[in-house]
Short mmCIF file of C-alpha atoms in Angstrom, two decimals:
data_model
loop_
_atom_site.label_atom_id
_atom_site.label_comp_id
_atom_site.label_asym_id
_atom_site.label_seq_id
_atom_site.Cartn_x
_atom_site.Cartn_y
_atom_site.Cartn_z
CA MET A 219 29.70 14.04 12.83
CA THR A 220 31.36 15.00 9.54
CA SER A 221 29.35 16.13 6.52
CA ALA A 222 30.17 12.91 4.66
CA GLN A 223 28.86 10.84 7.57
CA LEU A 224 25.76 13.01 7.85
CA ILE A 225 24.83 12.63 4.20
CA SER A 226 25.47 8.88 4.22
CA VAL A 227 23.31 8.36 7.34
CA SER A 228 20.45 10.51 6.07
CA MET A 229 20.54 8.86 2.64
CA ASP A 230 20.58 5.38 4.22
CA ILE A 231 17.44 6.20 6.19
CA GLY A 232 15.75 7.88 3.22
CA GLN A 233 16.54 4.94 0.97
CA ARG A 234 15.07 2.42 3.42
CA LEU A 235 11.98 4.58 3.91
CA LEU A 236 11.37 4.73 0.17
CA GLN A 237 11.94 0.99 -0.19
CA CYS A 238 9.38 0.10 2.47
CA GLY A 239 6.67 2.16 0.83
CA ALA A 240 6.70 5.55 2.60
CA GLU A 241 5.07 8.53 0.89
CA THR A 242 7.34 10.82 -1.11
CA TYR A 243 6.88 13.80 1.19
CA ARG A 244 7.78 11.68 4.25
CA VAL A 245 11.09 10.64 2.69
CA GLU A 246 11.99 14.19 1.73
CA GLU A 247 10.97 15.53 5.14
CA ALA A 248 12.94 12.85 7.03
CA ILE A 249 16.18 13.61 5.17
CA PHE A 250 15.58 17.36 5.47
CA ARG A 251 15.01 17.22 9.23
CA ILE A 252 18.03 15.02 9.93
CA CYS A 253 20.30 17.31 7.93
CA CYS A 254 18.73 20.38 9.51
CA SER A 255 19.24 19.18 13.08
CA TYR A 256 23.01 18.78 12.46
CA GLY A 257 23.34 22.34 11.20
CA ALA A 258 23.33 21.87 7.42
CA LYS A 259 22.35 24.85 5.25
CA GLU A 260 20.72 25.14 1.81
CA ILE A 261 19.31 21.64 2.02
CA ASN A 262 17.66 20.37 -1.16
CA VAL A 263 16.09 16.92 -1.29
CA TYR A 264 14.42 15.45 -4.34
CA ALA A 265 12.76 12.04 -4.13
CA VAL A 266 10.87 10.05 -6.75
CA PRO A 267 10.07 6.33 -6.40
CA THR A 268 13.29 5.36 -8.20
CA THR A 269 15.82 7.99 -7.06
CA ILE A 270 16.79 10.26 -4.15
CA ILE A 271 19.04 13.30 -4.62
CA THR A 272 20.25 15.25 -1.58
CA SER A 273 22.48 18.29 -1.49
CA PHE A 274 23.55 20.66 1.31
CA THR A 275 26.37 22.88 2.55
CA ARG A 276 27.69 22.85 6.10
CA ASN A 277 30.28 24.89 8.08
CA ASP A 278 31.27 26.91 4.97
CA GLU A 279 32.47 23.75 3.20
CA ALA A 280 31.88 23.16 -0.51
CA PRO A 281 28.34 21.83 -1.24
CA ILE A 282 28.00 18.07 -0.89
CA THR A 283 25.61 15.98 -3.04
CA ARG A 284 24.61 12.32 -3.09
CA VAL A 285 22.42 10.41 -5.51
CA SER A 286 20.85 7.08 -4.69
CA ARG A 287 19.09 4.82 -7.16
CA ILE A 288 16.25 2.65 -5.81
CA TYR A 289 15.59 -0.62 -7.61
CA ASN A 290 13.09 -2.58 -5.57
CA ARG A 291 10.17 -1.39 -3.50
CA SER A 292 7.62 -3.23 -1.39
CA THR A 293 5.18 -2.44 1.40
CA ASN A 294 6.66 -3.06 4.84
CA LEU A 295 4.79 -0.98 7.40
CA GLY A 296 6.59 -2.43 10.45
CA LEU A 297 9.93 -1.26 9.07
CA LEU A 298 8.40 2.12 8.25
CA ASP A 299 7.31 2.47 11.86
CA GLN A 300 10.79 1.64 13.22
CA LEU A 301 12.55 4.01 10.79
CA ASN A 302 10.14 6.77 11.75
CA THR A 303 10.96 6.28 15.43
CA LEU A 304 14.70 6.30 14.66
CA CYS A 305 14.27 9.49 12.67
CA ARG A 306 12.43 11.20 15.53
CA ASP A 307 15.10 10.08 18.02
CA ILE A 308 17.89 11.43 15.80
CA CYS A 309 16.22 14.84 15.57
CA ASN A 310 15.51 15.01 19.32
CA GLU A 311 18.69 13.58 20.80
CA LYS A 312 21.40 14.43 18.24
CA MET A 313 22.83 10.89 18.38
CA ASP A 314 26.41 10.38 17.12
CA TYR A 315 27.34 8.48 13.95
CA GLN A 316 28.28 5.26 15.74
CA SER A 317 24.97 4.85 17.57
CA ILE A 318 22.90 5.70 14.49
CA THR A 319 24.62 3.03 12.39
CA GLU A 320 24.16 0.55 15.24
CA ARG A 321 20.43 1.31 15.34
CA LEU A 322 20.23 0.92 11.55
CA HIS A 323 21.96 -2.47 11.75
CA LEU A 324 19.50 -3.55 14.44
CA ILE A 325 16.58 -2.52 12.23
CA ASP A 326 18.08 -4.35 9.23
CA ARG A 327 18.54 -7.55 11.21
CA HIS A 328 15.06 -7.34 12.74
CA ALA A 329 13.18 -10.40 11.52
CA GLY A 330 9.73 -10.05 9.99
CA TYR A 331 7.03 -12.68 10.23
CA PRO A 332 8.05 -16.21 9.18
CA ASP A 333 7.22 -17.35 5.64
CA TYR A 334 4.44 -19.76 6.56
CA MET A 335 2.66 -16.96 8.42
CA LEU A 336 2.81 -14.63 5.40
CA CYS A 337 1.62 -17.46 3.17
CA LEU A 338 -1.35 -18.27 5.44
CA THR A 339 -2.41 -14.65 5.83
CA THR A 340 -2.18 -14.05 2.07
CA GLY A 341 -4.57 -16.96 1.59
CA GLY A 342 -6.77 -15.74 4.43
CA GLY A 343 -6.91 -12.20 3.03
CA ALA A 344 -7.97 -13.52 -0.38
CA ALA A 345 -10.64 -15.75 1.23
CA PHE A 346 -12.13 -12.90 3.27
CA PHE A 347 -12.16 -10.60 0.24
CA THR A 348 -14.01 -13.32 -1.67
CA PHE A 349 -16.61 -13.36 1.13
CA LEU A 350 -16.73 -9.55 1.04
CA PHE A 351 -17.52 -9.52 -2.69
CA GLY A 352 -20.37 -11.98 -2.22
CA GLY A 353 -18.68 -15.37 -2.53
CA ILE A 354 -19.68 -18.49 -0.61
CA SER A 355 -17.47 -20.75 1.56
CA ILE A 356 -16.32 -23.11 -1.18
CA GLU A 357 -15.24 -20.24 -3.43
CA ALA A 358 -13.38 -18.62 -0.53
CA LEU A 359 -11.62 -21.91 0.17
CA CYS A 360 -10.59 -22.23 -3.48
CA SER A 361 -9.22 -18.69 -3.58
CA ALA A 362 -7.33 -19.24 -0.31
CA ILE A 363 -5.58 -22.32 -1.73
CA THR A 364 -4.88 -20.55 -5.03
CA CYS A 365 -3.36 -17.53 -3.32
CA MET A 366 -1.25 -19.56 -0.91
CA ILE A 367 0.35 -21.31 -3.88
CA LEU A 368 0.61 -17.98 -5.70
CA TRP A 369 2.50 -16.55 -2.70
CA TRP A 370 5.19 -19.23 -3.10
CA ILE A 371 5.39 -18.58 -6.86
CA ILE A 372 5.78 -14.82 -6.29
CA ALA A 373 8.34 -15.31 -3.50
CA TRP A 374 10.41 -17.56 -5.75
CA MET A 375 10.20 -15.20 -8.73
CA THR A 376 11.14 -12.23 -6.55
CA ARG A 377 14.18 -14.14 -5.30
CA ILE A 378 15.47 -14.73 -8.84
CA ARG A 379 14.76 -11.04 -9.66
CA THR A 380 12.09 -11.40 -12.31
CA ASN A 381 10.62 -8.05 -13.37
CA THR A 382 7.34 -6.78 -11.97
CA LEU A 383 5.37 -6.98 -15.22
CA PHE A 384 6.17 -10.65 -15.73
CA ILE A 385 5.36 -11.52 -12.09
CA ASN A 386 1.93 -9.96 -12.53
CA ILE A 387 1.31 -11.69 -15.86
CA VAL A 388 2.06 -15.01 -14.17
CA GLY A 389 -0.10 -14.05 -11.17
CA GLY A 390 -3.09 -13.12 -13.32
CA PHE A 391 -2.65 -16.25 -15.44
CA TRP A 392 -2.47 -18.51 -12.38
CA ILE A 393 -5.57 -17.05 -10.70
CA ALA A 394 -7.71 -17.08 -13.85
CA SER A 395 -6.69 -20.57 -14.91
CA THR A 396 -7.27 -22.14 -11.47
CA ALA A 397 -10.64 -20.38 -11.23
CA LEU A 398 -11.62 -21.73 -14.65
CA LEU A 399 -10.39 -25.20 -13.71
CA PHE A 400 -12.41 -25.25 -10.46
CA TYR A 401 -15.42 -23.99 -12.43
CA LYS A 402 -15.09 -26.61 -15.16
CA ILE A 403 -14.77 -29.55 -12.77
CA GLY A 404 -17.82 -28.25 -10.92
CA VAL A 405 -16.31 -27.29 -7.55
CA ILE A 406 -17.63 -23.71 -7.75
CA GLN A 407 -20.79 -22.37 -9.41
CA GLN A 408 -19.40 -18.99 -10.60
CA TYR A 409 -15.80 -17.86 -11.01
CA ASP A 410 -16.24 -14.03 -10.92
CA THR A 411 -16.17 -13.62 -7.13
CA MET A 412 -13.23 -15.97 -6.78
CA VAL A 413 -11.21 -14.14 -9.44
CA ILE A 414 -11.92 -10.68 -7.98
CA GLY A 415 -11.27 -11.82 -4.40
CA SER A 416 -7.99 -13.50 -5.31
CA ILE A 417 -6.84 -10.68 -7.52
CA MET A 418 -7.06 -8.24 -4.57
CA ILE A 419 -3.64 -9.49 -3.43
CA LEU A 420 -2.11 -8.33 -6.73
CA VAL A 421 -3.97 -5.19 -7.82
CA PRO A 422 -2.26 -1.83 -7.29
CA GLY A 423 -5.22 0.04 -5.77
CA LEU A 424 -3.04 1.50 -3.02
CA VAL A 425 -0.41 2.61 -5.54
CA LEU A 426 -3.07 4.36 -7.62
CA THR A 427 -4.45 6.18 -4.56
CA ASN A 428 -0.95 7.22 -3.42
CA ALA A 429 -0.17 8.40 -6.95
CA ILE A 430 -3.11 10.81 -6.88
CA ARG A 431 -2.12 11.93 -3.36
CA ASP A 432 1.37 12.76 -4.60
CA LEU A 433 -0.07 14.65 -7.56
CA ILE A 434 -2.28 16.73 -5.25
CA ALA A 435 0.63 17.37 -2.87
CA GLY A 436 2.69 18.77 -5.77
CA ASP A 437 5.16 15.90 -6.23
CA ILE A 438 4.21 15.72 -9.90
CA VAL A 439 7.02 13.47 -11.11
CA ALA A 440 6.61 11.01 -8.24
CA GLY A 441 2.86 10.93 -8.82
CA ILE A 442 3.17 10.24 -12.53
CA THR A 443 5.79 7.55 -11.91
CA LYS A 444 3.48 5.73 -9.49
CA PHE A 445 0.53 6.18 -11.84
CA THR A 446 2.48 4.52 -14.64
CA GLU A 447 3.56 1.74 -12.29
CA ALA A 448 -0.07 1.07 -11.34
CA LEU A 449 -1.12 0.95 -15.00
CA LEU A 450 1.75 -1.41 -15.84
CA VAL A 451 0.89 -3.80 -13.01
CA ALA A 452 -2.81 -3.75 -13.93
CA ALA A 453 -1.96 -4.40 -17.58
CA GLY A 454 0.20 -7.36 -16.54
CA ILE A 455 -2.58 -8.90 -14.43
CA ALA A 456 -5.17 -8.38 -17.17
CA VAL A 457 -2.96 -9.86 -19.90
CA GLY A 458 -2.28 -12.88 -17.70
CA ALA A 459 -5.93 -13.30 -16.79
CA ALA A 460 -7.14 -12.83 -20.37
CA LEU A 461 -5.06 -15.74 -21.69
CA PRO A 462 -6.88 -18.65 -20.00
CA PHE A 463 -10.29 -17.09 -20.70
CA SER A 464 -9.46 -16.80 -24.43
CA PHE A 465 -8.13 -20.37 -24.55
CA ALA A 466 -11.25 -21.63 -22.78
CA GLY A 467 -13.37 -19.75 -25.33
CA LEU A 468 -11.46 -21.39 -28.19
CA LEU A 469 -11.75 -24.89 -26.76
CA VAL A 470 -15.45 -24.66 -25.98
CA GLY A 471 -16.12 -22.91 -29.26
CA MET B 47 -28.78 -5.13 8.41
CA ASN B 48 -27.40 -8.62 8.97
CA ASN B 49 -25.67 -8.38 5.63
CA ILE B 50 -24.00 -5.09 6.61
CA ILE B 51 -22.60 -6.59 9.84
CA TYR B 52 -21.47 -9.74 8.00
CA GLN B 53 -19.65 -7.80 5.28
CA SER B 54 -18.01 -5.45 7.80
CA LEU B 55 -16.73 -8.43 9.79
CA MET B 56 -15.30 -9.97 6.63
CA SER B 57 -13.59 -6.67 5.89
CA PHE B 58 -12.16 -6.70 9.44
CA PHE B 59 -10.63 -10.17 9.03
CA ALA B 60 -9.34 -9.42 5.54
CA CYS B 61 -7.59 -6.30 6.84
CA ILE B 62 -6.08 -8.20 9.77
CA CYS B 63 -4.63 -10.72 7.31
CA PHE B 64 -3.19 -7.97 5.14
CA ALA B 65 -1.77 -6.20 8.20
CA VAL B 66 0.34 -9.31 8.83
CA VAL B 67 1.32 -9.51 5.15
CA PHE B 68 2.50 -5.88 5.39
CA GLN B 69 4.53 -6.70 8.54
CA VAL B 70 2.54 -4.61 11.02
CA LYS B 71 3.44 -5.60 14.58
CA GLY B 72 1.64 -6.13 17.87
CA LYS B 73 -1.59 -4.42 18.82
CA HIS B 74 -1.36 -2.17 15.78
CA ILE B 75 -2.74 -5.12 13.78
CA PHE B 76 -6.03 -4.95 15.66
CA PHE B 77 -6.40 -1.20 15.24
CA ALA B 78 -5.60 -1.42 11.53
CA GLY B 79 -8.16 -4.21 11.12
CA PHE B 80 -10.78 -2.18 12.96
CA GLY B 81 -10.10 0.64 10.49
CA GLY B 82 -10.96 -1.80 7.71
CA LEU B 83 -14.24 -2.65 9.43
CA LEU B 84 -15.03 1.04 9.85
CA SER B 85 -14.29 1.92 6.22
CA TRP B 86 -16.58 -0.77 4.79
CA LEU B 87 -19.31 -0.08 7.39
CA VAL B 88 -19.39 3.64 6.57
CA TYR B 89 -19.31 2.86 2.85
CA LEU B 90 -22.36 0.59 3.20
CA LEU B 91 -24.28 2.94 5.52
CA ALA B 92 -23.64 5.91 3.20
CA ALA B 93 -25.81 4.13 0.63
CA TYR B 94 -28.87 5.48 2.48
CA PRO B 95 -28.17 9.21 1.98
CA PHE B 96 -26.51 8.69 -1.46
CA PRO B 97 -28.31 5.84 -3.21
CA GLU B 98 -27.56 6.75 -6.83
CA SER B 99 -23.82 7.54 -6.89
CA VAL B 100 -20.84 5.70 -5.38
CA ILE B 101 -18.24 8.50 -5.42
CA PRO B 102 -19.66 10.42 -2.37
CA ARG B 103 -19.87 7.13 -0.48
CA TYR B 104 -16.17 6.47 -1.06
CA PHE B 105 -15.37 10.07 -0.09
CA ILE B 106 -17.27 9.92 3.23
CA ALA B 107 -15.80 6.53 4.12
CA THR B 108 -12.30 7.85 3.43
CA VAL B 109 -12.83 10.98 5.54
CA ILE B 110 -14.04 8.95 8.53
CA VAL B 111 -11.24 6.41 8.19
CA THR B 112 -8.56 9.08 7.86
CA ILE B 113 -9.81 10.78 11.03
CA TYR B 114 -9.73 7.39 12.78
CA SER B 115 -6.18 6.70 11.52
CA GLU B 116 -4.94 10.13 12.61
CA CYS B 117 -6.33 9.49 16.11
CA CYS B 118 -4.72 6.02 16.25
CA ALA B 119 -1.42 7.45 15.04
CA ARG B 120 -1.40 10.09 17.80
CA ILE B 121 -2.41 7.62 20.53
CA LEU B 122 -0.10 4.75 19.50
CA ARG B 123 2.76 7.00 18.30
CA SER B 124 3.17 5.50 14.84
CA PRO B 125 3.05 6.96 11.32
CA VAL B 126 -0.49 7.48 9.99
CA THR B 127 0.29 5.32 6.94
CA VAL B 128 0.46 2.16 9.06
CA PHE B 129 -3.26 2.42 9.82
CA LEU B 130 -4.40 4.28 6.73
CA ALA B 131 -2.88 1.98 4.10
CA ILE B 132 -4.59 -1.06 5.62
CA SER B 133 -7.92 0.56 6.50
CA LEU B 134 -8.30 1.75 2.91
CA LEU B 135 -7.71 -1.70 1.38
CA PRO B 136 -11.42 -2.65 1.06
CA LEU B 137 -12.10 0.71 -0.63
CA VAL B 138 -9.24 0.86 -3.14
CA PRO B 139 -10.55 0.32 -6.67
CA GLY B 140 -8.74 -2.94 -7.41
CA GLY B 141 -11.66 -4.53 -9.17
CA GLY B 142 -12.14 -1.40 -11.28
CA ILE B 143 -8.55 -1.39 -12.53
CA TYR B 144 -8.81 -5.08 -13.38
CA GLN B 145 -12.16 -4.67 -15.15
CA THR B 146 -10.82 -1.74 -17.21
CA MET B 147 -7.92 -3.81 -18.47
CA VAL B 148 -10.18 -6.77 -19.26
CA TYR B 149 -12.42 -4.50 -21.38
CA CYS B 150 -9.33 -3.05 -23.09
CA ILE B 151 -8.00 -6.47 -24.01
CA ASN B 152 -11.39 -7.68 -25.25
CA GLY B 153 -11.57 -4.59 -27.50
CA ASN B 154 -14.64 -3.20 -25.72
CA THR B 155 -13.48 0.43 -25.83
CA VAL B 156 -16.72 2.11 -24.71
CA ASN B 157 -16.97 0.08 -21.53
CA ALA B 158 -13.21 0.39 -20.95
CA VAL B 159 -13.38 4.21 -21.01
CA ARG B 160 -16.46 4.26 -18.77
CA GLN B 161 -14.87 1.88 -16.25
CA CYS B 162 -11.55 3.75 -16.39
CA ILE B 163 -13.17 7.11 -15.61
CA SER B 164 -15.15 5.65 -12.72
CA THR B 165 -11.99 3.96 -11.32
CA ILE B 166 -9.97 7.19 -11.48
CA GLY B 167 -12.94 8.99 -9.92
CA ILE B 168 -12.94 6.57 -6.99
CA ALA B 169 -9.16 6.80 -6.55
CA GLY B 170 -9.48 10.59 -6.71
CA ALA B 171 -12.25 10.60 -4.09
CA LEU B 172 -10.02 8.54 -1.77
CA ALA B 173 -7.02 10.80 -2.37
CA ILE B 174 -8.98 14.03 -1.86
CA GLY B 175 -10.58 12.61 1.31
CA ILE B 176 -7.14 11.80 2.74
CA VAL B 177 -5.63 15.15 1.72
CA VAL B 178 -8.53 17.21 3.13
CA VAL B 179 -8.42 15.52 6.55
CA SER B 180 -4.64 15.45 6.90
CA SER B 181 -4.36 19.11 5.85
CA ILE B 182 -6.94 20.12 8.48
CA VAL B 183 -5.16 18.04 11.15
CA HIS B 184 -1.88 19.65 10.13
CA LEU B 185 -3.43 23.13 10.41
CA ILE B 186 -4.83 22.44 13.89
CA LEU B 187 -1.54 21.00 15.18
CA ARG B 188 0.45 23.92 13.79
CA GLN B 189 -2.03 26.36 15.36
CA ASN B 190 -1.42 24.77 18.75
CA SER B 191 2.37 24.80 18.44
CA VAL B 192 2.39 28.49 17.42
CA ARG B 193 0.56 29.43 20.60
#
């Protein structure tokens, strides 16, 4: 394997890992280990949620550096699992370039769950969280329906590449306004539990926790980036949710 | 007691749903969901020794769940995150973040600051719980490989 092939393979894996929601240290360690097992020296990897920079020297060649910009991230733990296995295999077996790219293609083509399944489980998750926060069956049903429709809205907006802040404003607005509507027409007795249960599918609690983990681990820049992301998402949801409540206040007086 | 079992079961089903949303495959879904049950159960049971403050309850629940996830990861040969991210879902302070922003927008600064500090405290308790356990596991594994 040439140095150019090595850096492109390791960056491809690192990029996918970061995109499917791996921790910062895992991305850096994966790239480091792959480069290390093919005899690279002076390896430096720097990863933040939006960028990866890798640099190494090999066989007394001039140092080689690659930068990769990451635009979209989501949580895909199945993909993370597969990439982790691939990474371990590469380090143990010293696969050649051809077979690594074949494995990567296989992973890329690997189908996730079908859309209707994701939609149903999003609704189900929201319903069970409503139960968990003290809601009753009818509230859980309302939040399940709301979130299933919200899933389609989010999927559509992601497809046309709307930015994260706007998606969350729309999400917060949709949840709060449907909750108010159900409350006003007398389907549910209180809207708090329904709003909090439904909003669990949007809120960045995991991002906030990972941000503090990164800060403790010493990845200061990555931690602060994630922290800001969590604040931005939360602000979007709150702005969206505040709108219908203010309007309702104005109308009722 | 009935309430504790009921809430833990709800947490189990919610986590199973989110495991599918996050594309977890096969029997890993069940183990991740069971982690969710465990986290909420420990959180509720910890109310007996620590009735007045929530932060230690979140910390203990996180420690137990991280140990559980590390064991699952070793047995099923998967990254710890697969189990940990889902098991922690009932504990993550989603409601707190939301409430903070609502207070901010309504101009209720005093409550916003109070809620914000408590939310960051909870997130910090979760993070420190994870870091403590995974560092100890790391130490033990390294100890074994050195010998």
